[in-house]
Coordinates of C-alpha atoms and ligand atoms in Angstrom, one line a residue:
X169 CA 108.1 56.2 149.6
X170 CA 110.2 59.4 149.3
X171 CA 112.5 59.4 146.5
X172 CA 116.0 58.7 146.8
X173 CA 118.8 58.9 144.2
X174 CA 119.7 55.6 142.7
X175 CA 123.2 54.3 141.7
X176 CA 123.0 53.5 138.0
X177 CA 123.9 50.0 136.8
X178 CA 125.4 51.2 133.7
X179 CA 125.4 54.7 131.6
X180 CA 123.5 53.4 128.5
X181 CA 121.3 56.1 127.0
X182 CA 118.1 53.9 128.1
X183 CA 119.3 53.4 131.7
X184 CA 120.0 57.3 131.8
X185 CA 116.7 58.0 130.2
X186 CA 114.7 56.0 132.8
X187 CA 116.8 57.4 135.6
X188 CA 116.0 60.7 134.5
X189 CA 112.2 60.0 133.9
X190 CA 112.2 58.9 137.5
X191 CA 113.5 61.8 138.7
X192 CA 111.3 64.3 137.1
X193 CA 108.3 62.5 138.2
X194 CA 109.4 62.1 141.6
X195 CA 109.7 65.9 141.7
X196 CA 106.3 66.7 140.1
X197 CA 104.7 64.4 142.7
X198 CA 106.4 66.1 145.6
X199 CA 105.6 69.5 144.2
X200 CA 102.0 69.0 145.2
X201 CA 102.6 67.9 149.0
X202 CA 103.6 71.2 150.7
X203 CA 100.9 72.7 152.7
X204 CA 102.5 75.4 154.7
X205 CA 105.6 77.6 154.2
X206 CA 107.7 75.4 156.4
X207 CA 106.7 72.3 154.6
X208 CA 107.5 74.1 151.1
X209 CA 110.9 75.1 152.7
X210 CA 111.5 71.4 153.5
X211 CA 110.8 70.4 150.1
X212 CA 113.0 73.0 148.9
X213 CA 116.1 72.2 150.8
X214 CA 115.5 68.4 150.0
X215 CA 116.1 69.4 146.0
X216 CA 118.4 72.5 146.3
X217 CA 120.5 72.1 149.4
X218 CA 124.1 72.6 148.3
X219 CA 125.2 69.8 151.0
X220 CA 123.1 67.1 150.3
X221 CA 120.2 68.2 148.2
X222 CA 119.0 65.8 145.2
X223 CA 120.6 67.8 142.7
X224 CA 124.1 67.7 144.4
X225 CA 123.4 64.0 145.0
X226 CA 123.2 63.3 141.2
X227 CA 126.2 65.4 140.5
X228 CA 128.2 63.1 142.5
X229 CA 126.3 59.6 141.9
X230 CA 125.5 60.1 138.3
X231 CA 128.0 62.9 136.7
X232 CA 131.0 62.2 138.6
X233 CA 130.5 58.2 138.5
X234 CA 130.1 58.3 134.9
X235 CA 133.1 57.0 132.8
X236 CA 134.9 59.7 130.2
X237 CA 132.6 58.5 127.3
X238 CA 129.4 58.9 128.9
X239 CA 130.3 62.2 130.9
X240 CA 129.1 64.9 128.3
X241 CA 125.6 63.2 127.7
X242 CA 125.2 62.8 131.7
X243 CA 126.3 66.3 131.9
X244 CA 123.8 67.6 129.6
X245 CA 121.0 65.8 131.3
X246 CA 121.9 66.8 134.7
X247 CA 121.9 70.4 133.4
X248 CA 118.5 70.0 131.8
X249 CA 117.2 68.5 134.9
X250 CA 118.7 71.3 137.3
X251 CA 117.3 74.2 135.2
X252 CA 113.8 72.3 135.1
X253 CA 114.0 71.9 138.7
X254 CA 115.1 75.6 139.7
X255 CA 112.6 76.9 137.2
X256 CA 109.9 74.9 138.9
X257 CA 110.9 76.5 142.4
X258 CA 111.1 79.9 140.9
X259 CA 107.4 79.5 139.6
X260 CA 106.0 77.8 142.6
X261 CA 107.7 80.1 145.1
X262 CA 104.8 82.9 144.8
X263 CA 102.0 80.4 144.7
X264 CA 103.4 78.6 147.9
X265 CA 103.9 81.4 149.9
X266 CA 100.5 83.1 149.1
X267 CA 98.6 79.5 150.0
X268 CA 100.5 79.2 153.3
X269 CA 99.8 82.8 154.5
X270 CA 96.2 82.1 153.5
X271 CA 96.2 78.9 155.3
X272 CA 97.6 80.7 158.5
X273 CA 94.9 83.6 158.0
X274 CA 92.3 80.9 158.4
X275 CA 93.8 79.5 161.2
X276 CA 93.2 83.1 162.9
X277 CA 90.1 84.1 161.8
X278 CA 86.9 82.5 163.4
X279 CA 84.6 83.6 160.4
X280 CA 81.5 82.6 162.6
X281 CA 82.2 85.4 165.0
X282 CA 80.4 88.6 164.6
X283 CA 82.5 91.4 162.9
X284 CA 83.8 94.6 164.1
X285 CA 81.1 97.2 163.9
X286 CA 82.5 100.4 162.5
X287 CA 80.7 103.4 163.6
X288 CA 79.1 105.2 160.6
X289 CA 79.9 109.2 160.8
X290 CA 76.7 111.4 161.6
X291 CA 75.9 114.8 160.1
X292 CA 77.6 117.4 162.3
X293 CA 74.6 119.4 164.2
X294 CA 75.8 123.0 162.6
X295 CA 75.7 121.5 159.3
X296 CA 72.5 119.8 159.9
X297 CA 70.9 123.0 161.4
X298 CA 72.1 124.7 158.1
X299 CA 70.6 122.1 155.7
X300 CA 67.4 122.2 157.5
X301 CA 67.2 125.9 157.4
X302 CA 68.1 126.0 153.6
X303 CA 65.4 123.4 153.1
X304 CA 62.8 125.6 154.7
X305 CA 63.6 128.2 152.1
X306 CA 63.6 125.9 149.1
X307 CA 60.2 124.7 149.9
X308 CA 59.4 128.3 149.2
X309 CA 61.2 128.1 145.9
X310 CA 64.8 129.5 146.8
X311 CA 67.9 128.0 145.5
X312 CA 71.3 127.4 147.0
X313 CA 74.2 129.7 145.9
X314 CA 77.7 129.7 147.2
X315 CA 80.7 131.5 147.1
X316 CA 84.8 131.6 148.1
X317 CA 85.7 131.9 151.7
X318 CA 88.7 133.8 150.9
X319 CA 87.4 136.9 149.3
X320 CA 88.4 140.4 147.9
X321 CA 87.6 143.7 149.7
X322 CA 85.5 144.5 146.8
X323 CA 82.9 141.7 147.4
X324 CA 83.1 141.6 151.2
X325 CA 82.8 145.3 151.5
X326 CA 83.0 147.9 148.6
X327 CA 79.9 146.5 146.9
X328 CA 78.0 145.9 149.9
X329 CA 78.2 149.8 150.1
X330 CA 81.0 149.9 152.9
X331 CA 82.9 152.8 151.6
X332 CA 86.8 152.7 152.3
X333 CA 87.8 153.3 155.7
X334 CA 84.0 153.4 156.7
X335 CA 83.7 152.9 160.6
X336 CA 81.0 150.0 159.6
X337 CA 84.1 147.9 158.6
X338 CA 85.5 147.9 162.1
X339 CA 82.4 146.0 163.4
X340 CA 83.5 143.2 161.2
X341 CA 86.7 142.2 163.1
X342 CA 88.3 141.2 159.3
X343 CA 91.1 138.6 159.2
X344 CA 93.3 139.7 156.2
X345 CA 95.4 137.6 154.0
X346 CA 99.1 138.9 154.6
X347 CA 101.4 140.6 152.0
X348 CA 98.5 142.0 150.0
X349 CA 99.6 146.0 150.6
X350 CA 100.8 146.5 147.2
X351 CA 97.6 145.7 145.7
X352 CA 94.9 148.2 145.1
X353 CA 92.5 147.8 148.2
X354 CA 89.5 146.5 146.4
X355 CA 91.6 143.5 145.2
X356 CA 93.1 142.7 148.6
X357 CA 92.2 139.4 149.7
X358 CA 90.7 138.5 153.3
X359 CA 88.6 135.8 155.0
X360 CA 84.9 136.8 154.2
X361 CA 83.4 138.2 157.5
X362 CA 80.1 137.4 156.0
X363 CA 77.9 135.2 153.3
X364 CA 76.7 138.7 152.1
X365 CA 79.7 139.0 149.1
X366 CA 77.6 136.2 147.5
X367 CA 74.7 138.4 146.9
X368 CA 76.7 140.5 144.6
X369 CA 78.5 137.4 142.9
X370 CA 75.3 135.9 142.1
X371 CA 73.5 139.1 140.8
X372 CA 76.6 139.3 138.6
X373 CA 75.9 135.9 136.9
X374 CA 72.1 135.9 137.1
X375 CA 69.9 138.6 136.0
X376 CA 66.3 139.2 138.2
X377 CA 64.2 137.8 139.4
X378 CA 66.1 135.6 141.9
X379 CA 65.8 134.1 145.2
X380 CA 68.5 132.3 146.9
X381 CA 70.1 131.2 150.1
X382 CA 73.8 131.1 150.6
X383 CA 75.0 128.7 153.3
X384 CA 78.9 129.0 154.2
X385 CA 81.7 129.6 156.7
X386 CA 83.0 132.7 157.6
X387 CA 85.7 134.1 159.9
X388 CA 86.3 137.2 162.2
X389 CA 89.0 137.9 164.8
X390 CA 87.0 136.9 167.9
X391 CA 88.3 134.9 170.5
X392 CA 86.6 131.7 171.2
X393 CA 84.2 131.3 173.9
X394 CA 80.7 130.0 174.8
X395 CA 79.3 132.2 172.2
X396 CA 82.0 133.3 169.9
X397 CA 84.4 131.5 167.5
X398 CA 86.8 133.2 164.6
X399 CA 85.3 130.6 162.3
X400 CA 81.3 130.1 162.1
X401 CA 78.6 129.7 159.7
X402 CA 76.1 131.9 158.0
X403 CA 73.0 131.6 155.7
X404 CA 72.3 134.7 153.7
X405 CA 69.2 135.2 151.8
X406 CA 68.4 137.3 148.8
X407 CA 65.0 137.9 146.8
X408 CA 64.9 140.5 144.1
X409 CA 62.0 141.1 141.8
X410 CA 59.6 144.1 140.8
X411 CA 57.6 145.2 143.8
X412 CA 59.3 143.2 146.4
X413 CA 58.2 145.1 149.8
X414 CA 59.0 145.1 153.3
X415 CA 55.7 143.0 153.8
X416 CA 57.3 140.1 151.6
X417 CA 60.3 140.4 153.9
X418 CA 58.2 140.1 157.1
X419 CA 56.0 137.3 155.8
X420 CA 58.7 135.2 154.6
X421 CA 60.9 135.4 157.6
X422 CA 57.9 134.9 160.0
X423 CA 56.8 131.7 158.0
X424 CA 60.6 130.5 158.1
X425 CA 61.0 130.8 161.7
X426 CA 57.7 129.0 162.3
X427 CA 58.7 126.0 160.0
X428 CA 62.2 125.9 161.7
X429 CA 61.4 126.5 165.5
X430 CA 58.0 125.5 165.7
X431 CA 54.7 127.1 164.7
X432 CA 53.9 128.9 168.1
X433 CA 57.1 131.0 167.8
X434 CA 56.2 134.8 167.2
X435 CA 58.5 137.2 165.6
X436 CA 59.2 141.0 166.3
X437 CA 61.3 143.3 163.9
X438 CA 63.3 146.0 165.4
X439 CA 65.1 149.0 163.6
X440 CA 68.7 148.5 163.0
X441 CA 71.8 149.6 160.5
X442 CA 73.5 147.3 157.7
X443 CA 75.3 149.4 155.0
X444 CA 73.6 146.9 152.4
X445 CA 70.2 147.5 153.5
X446 CA 67.8 150.4 153.8
X447 CA 65.8 150.0 156.0
X448 CA 67.4 147.6 158.2
X449 CA 66.0 145.5 161.0
X450 CA 67.0 142.7 163.5
X451 CA 64.5 140.0 163.6
X452 CA 63.7 138.7 167.3
X453 CA 61.7 135.4 167.7
X454 CA 59.9 134.8 170.8
X455 CA 61.8 132.4 173.3
X456 CA 60.8 129.0 172.3
X457 CA 62.4 127.8 175.4
X458 CA 60.5 129.7 178.3
X459 CA 57.6 130.4 175.7
X460 CA 58.3 134.1 176.1
X461 CA 57.7 134.5 179.6
X462 CA 61.6 135.0 180.7
X463 CA 61.3 132.4 183.4
X464 CA 61.7 128.6 183.6
X465 CA 59.7 127.6 186.7
X466 CA 61.4 129.6 189.5
X467 CA 64.9 130.0 187.6
X468 CA 65.5 133.1 185.1
X469 CA 65.6 131.7 181.3
X470 CA 69.2 131.9 180.1
X471 CA 69.0 131.7 176.3
X472 CA 66.9 134.8 176.2
X473 CA 68.4 136.6 179.4
X474 CA 64.9 136.7 180.7
X475 CA 63.8 139.0 178.0
X476 CA 61.2 136.2 176.5
X477 CA 62.9 137.4 173.0
X478 CA 66.2 136.1 171.1
X479 CA 67.7 137.7 168.2
X480 CA 67.7 135.6 165.2
X481 CA 69.2 137.4 162.2
X482 CA 69.5 140.9 160.3
X483 CA 67.7 142.0 157.4
X484 CA 66.3 144.7 155.6
X485 CA 65.7 146.0 151.8
X486 CA 68.6 145.9 149.8
X487 CA 70.0 149.4 149.3
X488 CA 69.7 151.0 146.0
X489 CA 73.5 151.7 146.2
X490 CA 74.1 147.7 146.0
X491 CA 72.0 147.4 143.0
X492 CA 74.3 150.1 141.4
X493 CA 77.2 147.8 141.5
X494 CA 75.1 145.1 139.4
X495 CA 72.9 147.7 137.6
X496 CA 74.4 146.3 134.0
X497 CA 73.0 142.9 134.8
X498 CA 69.4 144.1 134.8
X499 CA 69.3 145.5 138.6
X500 CA 68.2 149.1 137.9
X501 CA 67.3 150.2 141.2
X502 CA 64.4 152.0 139.6
X503 CA 62.9 148.8 138.5
X504 CA 63.7 146.1 140.8
X505 CA 63.6 146.1 144.7
X506 CA 64.4 143.3 147.1
X507 CA 65.1 142.0 150.7
X508 CA 68.2 140.3 152.3
X509 CA 68.7 138.7 155.3
X510 CA 71.6 136.9 157.1
X511 CA 71.6 134.5 160.1
X512 CA 74.3 132.8 162.3
X513 CA 73.7 129.2 161.9
X514 CA 75.9 128.1 164.9
X515 CA 73.7 130.1 167.3
X516 CA 70.5 128.7 165.7
X517 CA 72.1 125.1 166.2
X518 CA 72.6 126.3 169.8
X519 CA 69.1 127.3 170.6
X520 CA 67.4 124.5 168.5
X521 CA 69.4 121.8 170.0
X522 CA 69.6 123.3 173.5
X523 CA 73.7 123.4 173.7
X524 CA 75.0 125.8 176.2
X525 CA 78.6 126.2 174.8
X526 CA 79.5 127.0 171.0
X527 CA 83.0 125.5 171.5
X528 CA 81.5 121.8 171.8
X529 CA 80.5 122.0 168.3
X530 CA 84.3 122.4 167.1
X531 CA 86.3 120.4 169.8
X532 CA 85.4 116.9 167.8
X533 CA 84.5 115.0 171.0
X534 CA 82.7 112.0 169.7
X535 CA 80.9 111.3 172.6
X536 CA 79.2 114.9 172.0
X537 CA 78.7 114.6 168.3
X538 CA 77.3 111.2 168.5
X539 CA 74.1 112.6 169.9
X540 CA 73.3 113.6 166.5
X541 CA 74.0 110.3 164.9
Ligands
DAH286 N1 76.2 140.2 156.9 C1 75.5 140.7 158.2 C2 76.4 140.2 159.3 O1 77.4 139.5 159.2 C3 74.2 139.9 158.4 C4 73.0 140.6 157.7 C5 72.3 141.7 157.9 C6 73.1 140.3 156.2 C7 71.4 142.1 157.2 C8 72.0 140.5 155.2 C9 71.2 141.6 155.7 O2 71.8 140.2 154.1 O3 70.3 142.3 155.2 O4 76.2 140.8 160.3

């Protein structure tokens, strides 16, 4: 039976005490009943409603009706009970809301249904090619080195034997950081155009012998098309020791190309020019798509432009002028020699995965990228 406020027969202390004990125990019984926020609100209104809530009723039926001599005792008891009930509501409120929203959640979720499967990401094909190529060299004892993308003119050009105003700088289509004119040229900042500056940075830190590969992002002022992008990726390599020869360079790169593209790939070294290597070469690999024939059935082979050969990277023996910049760290050009190479990873990834448009790598289309998942 729901509690109703009784009229009091008299206002003796024992009657009052009994009445207040009943009231409190009714309240405590009712506190445990609400099962939803709506029920809890109903319960709260039953007790606190200004118009006809239980607390208002005891004000009328008990306090107002009390004779003069009992008023102060009844008033004190009524105040105690009000404070008690109001405190209990303040305490229970958070709990009641939490309990009811939990109950509603369980009504909405059918925990026997299979969950929503969120796709986990996949390694980007360019980064995967980069990692796999680095791993080929790591298996030959090379370590990984890295350097900053925003670089100084000194590391990107000067210490790599590009003299100021030398025409070789023009081939790099450099993107310069604005507002650097007041600095001396070697301190001006730019977006590195190749990973070669990390050769110098590493040789400044580590004395010879050294064998490193350097993966990283580079930038050039090239408009985007099927084979160009203003942002692309390179892997640089550097080996310095006593008595490193061009034969070491050829053997190392021939092995790496066979490991990466397949053991039937042949290599060919053709003379070239880079300011930081002497002699310099371009490494070509036999086209692993047409097997070197230049044709696919009756069609011309596009990746090798029907030549049967694909340009893979630039390389050469480290120019003694480069060692001069790090001579104080043990790189005396009379005592050490070395080779270096640099390759475009995006190109390598295009070839390896048979993709015909470089832009696909950078457009973020999940349907394309999830092929590597
Ligand atoms: N840095 C050159 C470029 O981006 C590539 C390169 C060529 C790197 C020859 C080398 C090298 O280390 O020896 O065009």
